Amino acid sequence: MFQPGQVTPPATEVRGRPDEFSIPSVALRQMLDHPQIEFMSRLMPDFQPEDQFTPGPNGEMVKLTNWSDVYVLRLPTVQARHGFLQAIQARVGEIVYAEPNGRGEPDETSPNDSHFENQWGLKNEGTAVQGYGTVGADIKATAAWDITTGSSSIKIGIVDNGMQTGHPDFDGRVSGDSSDNGSHGTRVAGVAAAQGNNDLGIAGVAWDVGIINEDYGDASDADIANAVRSAANRGAHVINNSLKLIYSNGAAGRYSTTVRLAFADVYKQNCVAVASMGNQYQNGNPAQYPAAFGQGIITVGATTNTDTKASYSSTGSWIDVAAPGGEGVSYDGIYTTVPSSTYTWTSGTSFAAPIVSGIAALMLSVDSNLYNDDIENLIRQTADDKGDVGFDDLYGAGRVNAHEALQALQSPYVLHHETATGYDSSTSTSYYWMRIIGADGLADNWYRVKRYEVQKQVSYPQTINPVVWGRGVGTDGWAQDSGDSNDPQYRQQFAMGWCDPVPGSVSETGATLKTNVYKVYNTAGQYVGWYPCTRSDVEFAYTVWGEAA
């Protein structure tokens, strides 16, 4: 990502050799006019500056990432790329960030190419064709379907390696990219949304919703970021991401700012993003991405037909919930759609994630006014606790329960969307350096900042036995920046709204909320203001849910 005005492509073009670009800085031009740089290309060719502003759910304008100055540069060798990256990352006055355009891959275990009775994850009866699993070790899908099987106005975006859009179990409900018969994407889509009650094949969790095929092609960071944003722009309410970012040796655990920015954008657009936790438990158990990005991601581990953690399923504090993912590629696996209009057994957290995507789509089919943070918190609140009592690193809040998630939207439960403005108290840090990207009115760059945690006491509209959570969409404060202040390379802020109750403050009548604002100075030491707003102007958006007391 270049600073604005540092690089301008040739007229009517978005790609070319560096010497074809207008580059005012002599030093930067010399660096880019390198014989090893084969071409430069805008990462999102069709992006226009006005695209960074989009209407929010309440009509307010939301600022997304400005992708106008994000480019992909091609160098032919790893050695050339490594040296170039070191040099260009040092030019902080002209560069916001630079990183390798890495790759991702589907997050699965090996399938075995071999209808509803096989789908123990939806209704487990412990039969032979379900691998003699544990009766009831399922998401209670049949009970959920008594409430809804989904609305055609709700769409799930399948960000994957393509799919067979004409599979008979998708029944003409697929839009987006054309079919390329991607095996992994076809299997993921089947788990989430295969047509039920149609006399053939299997049933997906949300069988009457729309499906958007988002083919990420070669799965470079640029491809994945484009696919994630395209899903939101095509109208996806839920975006499934059964993938992992990998290093050049194929190992999981690589972080990408480019991909993180795409997920920050769709969070601000009130999309629900679901990601597979990973199949790395026996491979060093690294944190993998996008699962470990944090805010704005529902991260899903895998369980077996006996309701235990799958042996491969990664663990860690970033997990939200678990869902059936299978243990093998036979009766104890997940039965789903594959190209050639057929079916197979498979397993992996890749196939646990679309179960949660399906539940999210069912919830939105019941109440389309739910926010992405509502979906995440209600799925967590209604999961069946597994493992240690309460949250744990194996199951998160527990194995998901589709019926209970929908029941949470019915009487006697009530859900209030509330807001509050201003603050009662604040505390601050010392100054430190932080990179800010995507803030309204602030150029993407490094800044010297002081963070202020501001708190506000709020009261509910009725007495309730509550669970309270903040909604980033509608909140003017930000989450605490990611990374370690001792490692400024990773201290960064993506300008995502955030607030949360202060632990121990929630009562039947009110709670204390917290968020963060920053006092900001530029690299020249000049004061540029409070961001995203002053303490007095903070707006807290929060949800109160529970049974009336």
Coordinates of C-alpha atoms in Angstrom, one line a residue:
M1 CA 0.0 0.0 0.0
F2 CA 1.5 3.3 -1.2
Q3 CA 0.8 6.6 0.4
P4 CA -1.6 8.6 -1.8
G5 CA 0.0 10.3 -4.8
Q6 CA 3.2 8.2 -4.7
V7 CA 2.3 6.0 -7.6
T8 CA -0.1 6.8 -10.5
P9 CA -0.7 4.1 -13.2
P10 CA -0.6 4.9 -17.0
A11 CA -3.7 6.5 -18.4
T12 CA -6.6 4.0 -18.8
E13 CA -4.5 1.2 -17.3
V14 CA -4.2 -0.4 -13.9
R15 CA -1.1 -2.5 -14.7
G16 CA 2.2 -1.9 -16.4
R17 CA 6.0 -1.8 -16.0
P18 CA 7.2 0.5 -13.2
D19 CA 8.7 2.9 -15.8
E20 CA 5.2 3.4 -17.2
F21 CA 3.9 4.8 -13.9
S22 CA 4.1 8.4 -12.7
I23 CA 6.3 8.3 -9.5
P24 CA 7.2 11.8 -8.2
S25 CA 9.8 10.6 -5.6
V26 CA 13.1 10.2 -7.4
A27 CA 14.3 7.7 -4.8
L28 CA 11.1 5.6 -4.9
R29 CA 11.2 5.7 -8.7
Q30 CA 14.8 4.4 -8.7
M31 CA 13.8 1.6 -6.3
L32 CA 10.8 0.5 -8.4
D33 CA 12.6 0.9 -11.7
H34 CA 14.3 -2.4 -11.0
P35 CA 15.1 -4.9 -13.8
Q36 CA 13.7 -7.7 -11.6
I37 CA 10.2 -6.1 -11.2
E38 CA 8.3 -7.5 -14.1
F39 CA 5.1 -5.5 -13.6
M40 CA 2.9 -3.6 -11.1
S41 CA -0.9 -4.0 -10.9
R42 CA -3.6 -2.5 -8.7
L43 CA -4.7 -5.3 -6.4
M44 CA -8.4 -4.4 -6.9
P45 CA -8.5 -3.1 -10.5
D46 CA -12.1 -2.0 -10.5
F47 CA -12.0 -0.2 -7.1
Q48 CA -12.9 3.5 -7.2
P49 CA -12.1 6.0 -4.4
E50 CA -15.9 6.5 -3.7
D51 CA -16.2 2.7 -3.1
Q52 CA -14.5 3.2 0.3
F53 CA -17.8 4.7 1.6
T54 CA -20.8 2.5 1.9
P55 CA -24.2 2.9 3.7
G56 CA -24.4 1.1 7.1
P57 CA -27.4 -0.8 8.3
N58 CA -28.9 2.4 9.8
G59 CA -28.1 4.6 6.8
E60 CA -24.9 6.1 8.2
M61 CA -21.9 6.2 5.9
V62 CA -19.2 3.7 6.8
K63 CA -15.6 4.1 5.7
L64 CA -13.8 0.9 4.3
T65 CA -10.3 0.4 3.2
N66 CA -9.1 2.6 0.3
W67 CA -7.7 0.0 -2.1
S68 CA -6.8 2.6 -4.7
D69 CA -3.1 2.6 -3.8
V70 CA -2.7 -1.1 -3.0
Y71 CA -0.6 -2.9 -5.7
V72 CA 0.8 -6.3 -6.5
L73 CA 4.4 -6.2 -7.8
R74 CA 5.8 -9.3 -9.5
L75 CA 9.5 -10.3 -9.0
P76 CA 10.7 -13.5 -10.5
T77 CA 12.7 -15.0 -7.6
V78 CA 12.3 -15.3 -3.9
Q79 CA 15.8 -13.8 -3.4
A80 CA 14.9 -10.7 -5.3
R81 CA 11.6 -10.4 -3.4
H82 CA 13.2 -10.7 0.0
G83 CA 15.7 -7.9 -0.6
F84 CA 13.2 -5.7 -2.3
L85 CA 10.8 -6.0 0.6
Q86 CA 13.4 -5.1 3.2
A87 CA 14.3 -2.0 1.2
I88 CA 10.7 -0.8 0.5
Q89 CA 9.4 -1.5 4.0
A90 CA 12.0 1.1 5.3
R91 CA 10.4 3.9 3.2
V92 CA 7.7 4.7 5.8
G93 CA 7.1 8.1 4.2
E94 CA 5.9 6.6 0.9
I95 CA 4.7 3.1 2.0
V96 CA 1.9 2.2 4.4
Y97 CA 2.8 -1.5 4.4
A98 CA 4.5 -4.1 2.2
E99 CA 4.3 -7.9 2.5
P100 CA 4.7 -11.0 0.4
N101 CA 1.6 -11.9 -1.7
G102 CA 1.3 -15.3 0.0
R103 CA -1.2 -18.1 -0.6
G104 CA -3.9 -20.0 1.1
E105 CA -5.4 -23.4 0.6
P106 CA -8.6 -25.3 1.6
D107 CA -8.7 -26.3 5.3
E108 CA -9.6 -30.0 5.0
T109 CA -8.4 -33.6 5.6
S110 CA -8.2 -36.1 2.6
P111 CA -11.6 -37.1 1.3
N112 CA -12.7 -40.5 0.2
D113 CA -14.7 -40.5 -3.1
S114 CA -17.0 -43.5 -2.3
H115 CA -28.6 -39.3 2.0
F116 CA -30.1 -37.7 5.2
E117 CA -29.5 -40.9 7.3
N118 CA -25.8 -40.4 6.8
Q119 CA -25.8 -36.9 8.2
W120 CA -25.2 -37.6 11.9
G121 CA -24.0 -34.0 12.4
L122 CA -27.6 -32.8 11.8
K123 CA -29.4 -35.7 13.5
N124 CA -27.3 -38.3 15.3
E125 CA -29.2 -41.6 16.0
G126 CA -26.1 -43.7 16.6
T127 CA -26.7 -46.0 13.7
A128 CA -24.3 -48.1 11.6
V129 CA -24.4 -45.7 8.7
Q130 CA -23.5 -42.9 11.2
G131 CA -20.5 -44.8 12.5
Y132 CA -22.2 -45.9 15.7
G133 CA -21.9 -42.4 17.1
T134 CA -23.5 -41.0 20.2
V135 CA -27.3 -40.4 20.0
G136 CA -28.0 -36.7 20.2
A137 CA -24.4 -35.6 19.3
D138 CA -25.7 -33.2 16.7
I139 CA -26.8 -29.6 16.1
K140 CA -30.6 -30.4 16.5
A141 CA -31.2 -29.4 12.9
T142 CA -34.6 -31.1 12.5
A143 CA -36.0 -29.1 15.4
A144 CA -34.5 -25.9 14.0
W145 CA -36.2 -26.6 10.6
D146 CA -39.6 -26.6 12.4
I147 CA -38.9 -22.9 12.9
T148 CA -37.3 -22.1 9.5
T149 CA -35.4 -23.8 6.6
G150 CA -34.1 -20.4 5.5
S151 CA -35.2 -17.5 3.4
S152 CA -34.3 -17.0 -0.3
S153 CA -33.5 -13.3 0.5
I154 CA -30.5 -14.4 2.8
K155 CA -27.3 -15.4 1.0
I156 CA -24.2 -17.3 2.0
G157 CA -21.0 -16.5 0.2
I158 CA -18.8 -19.5 -0.3
V159 CA -15.2 -18.2 -0.6
D160 CA -13.4 -21.2 -1.9
N161 CA -11.8 -22.9 -4.9
G162 CA -15.1 -22.8 -6.9
M163 CA -18.0 -25.3 -7.0
Q164 CA -20.3 -27.2 -9.2
T165 CA -23.0 -24.6 -9.4
G166 CA -25.3 -26.9 -11.3
H167 CA -25.3 -29.8 -8.7
P168 CA -28.9 -31.0 -8.3
D169 CA -28.7 -30.3 -4.6
F170 CA -28.2 -26.6 -5.2
D171 CA -31.4 -26.4 -7.3
G172 CA -30.6 -23.2 -9.3
R173 CA -29.9 -21.1 -6.2
V174 CA -26.3 -20.3 -7.0
S175 CA -25.1 -16.8 -8.2
G176 CA -21.7 -15.3 -8.4
D177 CA -18.8 -16.8 -10.3
S178 CA -19.4 -19.5 -13.0
S179 CA -19.0 -23.1 -12.2
D180 CA -15.5 -24.6 -12.3
N181 CA -16.4 -27.8 -10.4
G182 CA -14.1 -27.1 -7.4
S183 CA -14.3 -30.2 -5.2
H184 CA -13.6 -28.5 -1.8
G185 CA -16.0 -25.6 -2.5
T186 CA -18.7 -28.0 -3.7
R187 CA -18.4 -30.0 -0.4
V188 CA -18.4 -26.8 1.8
A189 CA -21.5 -25.4 0.0
G190 CA -23.3 -28.7 0.4
V191 CA -22.8 -28.7 4.2
A192 CA -24.1 -25.1 4.4
A193 CA -27.0 -25.1 2.0
A194 CA -27.7 -28.3 0.0
Q195 CA -31.4 -28.4 -0.9
G196 CA -33.5 -30.4 1.6
N197 CA -36.7 -32.2 1.2
N198 CA -36.2 -32.7 -2.5
D199 CA -36.2 -36.5 -2.7
L200 CA -32.5 -36.8 -3.4
G201 CA -29.1 -36.5 -1.8
I202 CA -28.6 -34.6 1.4
A203 CA -29.9 -31.6 3.3
G204 CA -27.8 -28.5 4.1
V205 CA -28.2 -26.6 7.3
A206 CA -30.0 -23.7 5.6
W207 CA -31.5 -25.4 2.6
D208 CA -33.7 -22.5 1.2
V209 CA -31.1 -19.7 1.2
G210 CA -29.1 -18.3 -1.7
I211 CA -25.6 -19.3 -2.4
I212 CA -22.9 -17.0 -3.9
N213 CA -20.0 -18.8 -5.5
E214 CA -16.8 -16.8 -4.8
D215 CA -13.9 -18.6 -6.6
Y216 CA -10.6 -17.4 -5.2
G217 CA -8.7 -18.8 -8.1
D218 CA -5.0 -19.3 -7.3
A219 CA -5.6 -18.4 -3.6
S220 CA -3.0 -15.6 -3.4
D221 CA -3.7 -13.0 -0.7
A222 CA -4.8 -10.7 -3.5
D223 CA -7.2 -13.3 -4.8
I224 CA -8.6 -14.1 -1.3
A225 CA -9.1 -10.4 -0.4
N226 CA -10.9 -9.8 -3.7
A227 CA -13.2 -12.8 -3.2
V228 CA -14.1 -11.8 0.4
R229 CA -14.9 -8.2 -0.6
S230 CA -16.8 -9.4 -3.8
A231 CA -19.0 -11.7 -1.6
A232 CA -20.1 -8.7 0.4
N233 CA -20.6 -6.5 -2.6
R234 CA -22.7 -9.2 -4.2
G235 CA -25.0 -9.2 -1.2
A236 CA -23.7 -12.0 1.0
H237 CA -25.0 -11.8 4.5
V238 CA -22.7 -14.7 5.7
I239 CA -19.3 -15.4 4.2
N240 CA -17.8 -18.8 4.8
N241 CA -14.1 -19.2 4.7
S242 CA -12.9 -22.8 5.0
L243 CA -9.3 -21.9 4.2
K244 CA -5.9 -21.1 5.7
L245 CA -3.0 -18.8 4.8
I246 CA 0.2 -20.8 4.3
Y247 CA 3.9 -20.2 4.1
S248 CA 5.9 -21.1 1.0
N249 CA 6.6 -24.6 2.5
G250 CA 2.8 -25.2 2.9
A251 CA 2.8 -24.8 6.7
A252 CA -0.1 -22.9 8.3
G253 CA 0.3 -19.8 10.5
R254 CA 1.1 -17.0 8.1
Y255 CA -0.5 -13.6 8.7
S256 CA -1.5 -11.2 5.9
T257 CA -2.4 -7.5 6.4
T258 CA -4.1 -7.5 3.0
V259 CA -6.4 -10.3 3.9
R260 CA -7.1 -8.8 7.3
L261 CA -8.1 -5.6 5.7
A262 CA -10.6 -7.4 3.5
F263 CA -12.2 -9.0 6.6
A264 CA -12.2 -5.6 8.4
D265 CA -14.1 -4.2 5.5
V266 CA -16.9 -6.8 5.4
Y267 CA -17.2 -6.6 9.2
K268 CA -17.9 -2.9 8.8
Q269 CA -20.5 -3.8 6.2
N270 CA -22.3 -5.9 8.9
C271 CA -21.5 -9.3 7.2
V272 CA -21.0 -12.4 9.3
A273 CA -17.6 -14.0 8.6
V274 CA -17.1 -17.6 9.6
A275 CA -13.7 -19.3 9.4
S276 CA -12.4 -22.9 10.1
M277 CA -10.2 -23.2 13.1
G278 CA -7.7 -25.5 11.4
N279 CA -6.6 -29.1 11.3
Q280 CA -3.2 -28.4 12.8
Y281 CA -3.4 -30.0 16.3
Q282 CA -1.0 -32.7 15.4
N283 CA 1.2 -30.4 13.4
G284 CA 2.4 -28.0 16.1
N285 CA -1.0 -26.5 16.6
P286 CA -0.1 -23.0 15.2
A287 CA -2.6 -20.1 15.1
Q288 CA -3.8 -20.0 11.6
Y289 CA -5.5 -17.2 9.7
P290 CA -8.1 -16.0 9.0
A291 CA -9.3 -18.0 12.0
A292 CA -7.1 -16.1 14.5
F293 CA -7.7 -12.6 13.1
G294 CA -10.0 -12.0 16.1
Q295 CA -12.8 -9.4 15.9
G296 CA -15.3 -10.0 13.1
I297 CA -14.6 -13.7 12.7
I298 CA -16.6 -16.6 14.1
T299 CA -14.0 -19.3 14.4
V300 CA -15.1 -22.9 14.4
G301 CA -13.4 -26.1 15.5
A302 CA -14.5 -29.7 14.7
T303 CA -16.3 -32.4 16.7
T304 CA -16.8 -36.1 16.1
N305 CA -19.9 -38.3 16.0
T306 CA -19.4 -39.0 19.7
D307 CA -19.3 -35.2 20.5
T308 CA -15.6 -35.0 21.3
K309 CA -13.0 -32.8 19.7
A310 CA -11.8 -34.2 16.4
S311 CA -8.2 -35.4 16.8
Y312 CA -6.9 -33.0 14.1
S313 CA -8.9 -29.9 15.2
S314 CA -6.7 -27.0 16.3
T315 CA -7.1 -25.5 19.7
G316 CA -6.5 -22.0 21.1
S317 CA -8.1 -19.0 22.8
W318 CA -9.3 -17.6 19.5
I319 CA -11.8 -20.4 19.0
D320 CA -15.5 -19.4 19.3
V321 CA -17.4 -22.7 19.0
A322 CA -17.2 -26.2 17.6
A323 CA -19.4 -28.0 15.1
P324 CA -19.5 -31.5 13.6
G325 CA -16.5 -31.9 11.3
G326 CA -16.0 -35.7 11.3
E327 CA -13.1 -37.8 12.2
G328 CA -12.5 -39.9 9.2
V329 CA -13.7 -40.3 5.6
S330 CA -16.2 -43.1 6.1
Y331 CA -19.4 -43.2 8.2
D332 CA -17.8 -41.1 11.0
G333 CA -17.1 -38.3 8.5
I334 CA -19.4 -35.6 7.0
Y335 CA -21.5 -36.7 4.0
T336 CA -21.8 -33.9 1.4
T337 CA -22.0 -32.9 -2.2
V338 CA -19.2 -33.3 -4.7
P339 CA -18.8 -32.5 -8.4
S340 CA -20.3 -34.8 -11.0
S341 CA -23.6 -34.4 -9.1
T342 CA -22.7 -37.0 -6.5
Y343 CA -21.8 -37.3 -2.8
T344 CA -18.9 -38.4 -0.6
W345 CA -17.6 -38.6 2.9
T346 CA -15.1 -36.0 4.1
S347 CA -13.8 -34.5 7.3
G348 CA -12.1 -31.4 8.6
T349 CA -12.8 -28.0 10.2
S350 CA -13.5 -27.0 6.6
F351 CA -16.9 -28.7 7.0
A352 CA -17.5 -27.6 10.6
A353 CA -17.4 -23.9 9.5
P354 CA -20.3 -24.1 7.0
I355 CA -22.5 -25.7 9.6
V356 CA -22.1 -22.4 11.6
S357 CA -22.6 -20.4 8.4
G358 CA -25.8 -22.2 7.8
I359 CA -27.0 -21.5 11.4
A360 CA -26.2 -17.8 10.9
A361 CA -28.3 -17.8 7.7
L362 CA -31.2 -19.5 9.5
M363 CA -31.0 -16.8 12.3
L364 CA -31.0 -14.0 9.7
S365 CA -34.0 -15.7 8.0
V366 CA -35.9 -15.3 11.3
D367 CA -34.7 -11.8 12.0
S368 CA -32.9 -9.9 9.2
N369 CA -32.3 -6.9 11.6
L370 CA -29.7 -8.9 13.6
Y371 CA -26.1 -7.5 13.5
N372 CA -23.1 -9.6 12.9
D373 CA -22.1 -9.3 16.6
D374 CA -25.6 -10.5 17.6
I375 CA -25.2 -13.6 15.5
E376 CA -21.8 -14.4 16.9
N377 CA -22.8 -13.9 20.5
L378 CA -26.1 -15.8 20.2
I379 CA -24.4 -18.8 18.6
R380 CA -21.9 -18.8 21.5
Q381 CA -24.6 -18.3 24.1
T382 CA -26.7 -21.2 22.8
A383 CA -24.0 -23.8 22.2
D384 CA -24.0 -27.0 24.2
D385 CA -21.1 -26.8 26.7
K386 CA -18.4 -29.4 26.1
G387 CA -15.1 -30.1 27.7
D388 CA -14.3 -28.0 30.7
V389 CA -17.2 -26.1 32.2
G390 CA -17.6 -22.8 30.4
F391 CA -15.2 -21.6 27.7
D392 CA -12.2 -23.7 26.8
D393 CA -9.6 -23.8 24.1
L394 CA -10.9 -27.1 22.6
Y395 CA -14.6 -26.3 22.0
G396 CA -14.8 -22.6 22.7
A397 CA -18.3 -21.9 24.1
G398 CA -19.3 -25.4 23.1
R399 CA -20.7 -27.5 20.2
V400 CA -23.3 -25.4 18.3
N401 CA -27.0 -26.0 18.7
A402 CA -29.1 -24.7 15.7
H403 CA -32.4 -25.2 17.4
E404 CA -31.4 -23.3 20.6
A405 CA -29.9 -20.5 18.4
L406 CA -33.3 -20.0 16.8
Q407 CA -35.1 -20.4 20.1
A408 CA -33.1 -17.5 21.4
L409 CA -35.0 -15.3 18.9
Q410 CA -38.4 -16.4 20.2
S411 CA -40.4 -15.6 23.3
P412 CA -39.7 -15.5 26.3
Y413 CA -36.4 -14.1 25.1
V414 CA -36.2 -10.4 24.2
L415 CA -33.4 -8.6 22.3
H416 CA -32.9 -4.8 22.5
H417 CA -30.6 -2.8 20.3
E418 CA -29.4 0.2 22.3
T419 CA -27.0 3.2 22.0
A420 CA -25.4 5.6 24.4
T421 CA -23.2 8.7 23.9
G422 CA -20.4 10.2 26.0
Y423 CA -18.3 8.9 28.8
D424 CA -18.1 8.8 32.6
S425 CA -14.4 8.0 33.1
S426 CA -11.3 7.2 31.2
T427 CA -7.7 6.0 31.6
S428 CA -4.8 6.3 29.3
T429 CA -1.6 4.6 28.2
S430 CA 1.8 6.2 27.5
Y431 CA 2.6 7.2 23.8
Y432 CA 3.6 4.5 21.3
W433 CA 3.8 4.0 17.5
M434 CA 0.9 2.4 15.7
R435 CA -0.1 2.0 12.1
I436 CA -3.7 3.1 11.4
I437 CA -5.5 1.9 8.2
G438 CA -9.1 2.7 7.2
A439 CA -9.9 5.5 9.6
D440 CA -12.3 8.1 8.3
G441 CA -10.5 11.4 7.9
L442 CA -7.0 10.0 8.6
A443 CA -4.5 9.0 6.0
D444 CA -3.3 5.4 6.2
N445 CA 0.1 5.6 7.9
W446 CA 2.2 5.2 11.1
Y447 CA 1.3 7.6 14.0
R448 CA 2.4 8.2 17.5
V449 CA -0.7 7.7 19.7
K450 CA -1.9 7.6 23.3
R451 CA -4.9 5.2 23.8
Y452 CA -7.7 6.2 26.1
E453 CA -10.1 3.6 27.5
V454 CA -13.4 5.3 28.0
Q455 CA -16.3 3.9 30.1
K456 CA -20.0 4.7 30.2
Q457 CA -22.7 3.5 32.6
V458 CA -25.9 2.5 30.7
S459 CA -29.4 1.5 31.7
Y460 CA -31.7 -1.0 29.9
P461 CA -35.2 -0.2 28.7
Q462 CA -36.6 -3.0 31.0
T463 CA -35.4 -5.2 33.9
I464 CA -34.0 -8.4 32.4
N465 CA -31.8 -11.4 33.2
P466 CA -29.3 -10.2 30.6
V467 CA -26.4 -11.0 28.4
V468 CA -24.8 -7.8 27.0
W469 CA -22.4 -7.4 24.2
G470 CA -21.1 -4.5 22.1
R471 CA -21.8 -4.0 18.4
G472 CA -18.9 -2.7 16.4
V473 CA -21.3 -1.6 13.6
G474 CA -22.6 1.6 15.1
T475 CA -19.9 2.1 17.8
D476 CA -17.6 5.1 17.3
G477 CA -14.8 3.8 19.5
W478 CA -12.2 1.2 18.4
A479 CA -10.9 -2.1 19.8
Q480 CA -7.5 -2.0 21.5
D481 CA -5.0 -2.2 18.7
S482 CA -3.5 -5.6 17.8
G483 CA 0.0 -6.6 18.5
D484 CA 2.7 -5.8 21.1
S485 CA 3.8 -2.3 21.8
N486 CA 7.4 -3.6 21.9
D487 CA 7.0 -4.9 18.3
P488 CA 5.7 -2.0 16.3
Q489 CA 5.8 -3.9 13.0
Y490 CA 2.6 -5.6 14.2
R491 CA 1.1 -2.8 16.3
Q492 CA -1.8 -1.8 14.0
Q493 CA -5.4 -0.5 14.1
F494 CA -7.9 -1.3 11.4
A495 CA -10.6 1.2 12.6
M496 CA -13.2 -1.4 13.4
G497 CA -15.9 -0.2 15.8
W498 CA -15.9 -2.0 19.2
C499 CA -17.2 -1.8 22.7
D500 CA -17.8 -4.4 25.4
P501 CA -19.2 -4.5 28.9
V502 CA -16.7 -4.1 31.7
P503 CA -16.3 -7.5 33.4
G504 CA -18.5 -7.8 36.5
S505 CA -20.6 -4.7 35.6
V506 CA -23.7 -6.4 34.1
S507 CA -26.8 -6.3 36.3
E508 CA -30.5 -6.7 35.7
T509 CA -30.9 -3.0 35.1
G510 CA -27.7 -1.8 33.5
A511 CA -24.0 -2.2 32.7
T512 CA -20.8 -0.3 32.3
L513 CA -19.4 -0.3 28.7
K514 CA -15.9 0.4 27.5
T515 CA -14.2 1.3 24.2
N516 CA -11.1 3.1 23.1
V517 CA -10.2 6.4 21.4
Y518 CA -6.7 7.7 20.5
K519 CA -4.9 11.0 20.7
V520 CA -2.9 11.0 17.5
Y521 CA 0.3 12.7 16.3
N522 CA 1.9 12.3 12.8
T523 CA 5.4 11.2 12.1
A524 CA 6.5 14.8 12.1
G525 CA 5.3 15.2 15.7
Q526 CA 2.3 17.3 14.7
Y527 CA -1.0 16.8 16.6
V528 CA -3.7 15.7 14.2
G529 CA -6.6 15.1 16.6
W530 CA -8.7 12.5 18.4
Y531 CA -9.6 9.4 16.5
P532 CA -12.1 8.0 15.8
C533 CA -13.7 10.8 17.9
T534 CA -13.2 12.7 21.2
R535 CA -14.1 11.0 24.4
S536 CA -17.3 13.1 24.7
D537 CA -18.5 12.1 21.3
V538 CA -18.1 8.4 21.7
E539 CA -21.2 6.4 20.7
F540 CA -21.7 3.0 22.2
A541 CA -23.9 0.5 20.3
Y542 CA -24.8 -2.5 22.3
T543 CA -27.3 -5.4 22.5
V544 CA -29.2 -6.6 25.6
W545 CA -30.6 -10.1 25.3
G546 CA -32.3 -12.5 27.8
E547 CA -35.5 -13.3 29.6
A548 CA -37.5 -10.4 31.2
A549 CA -37.1 -10.5 34.9

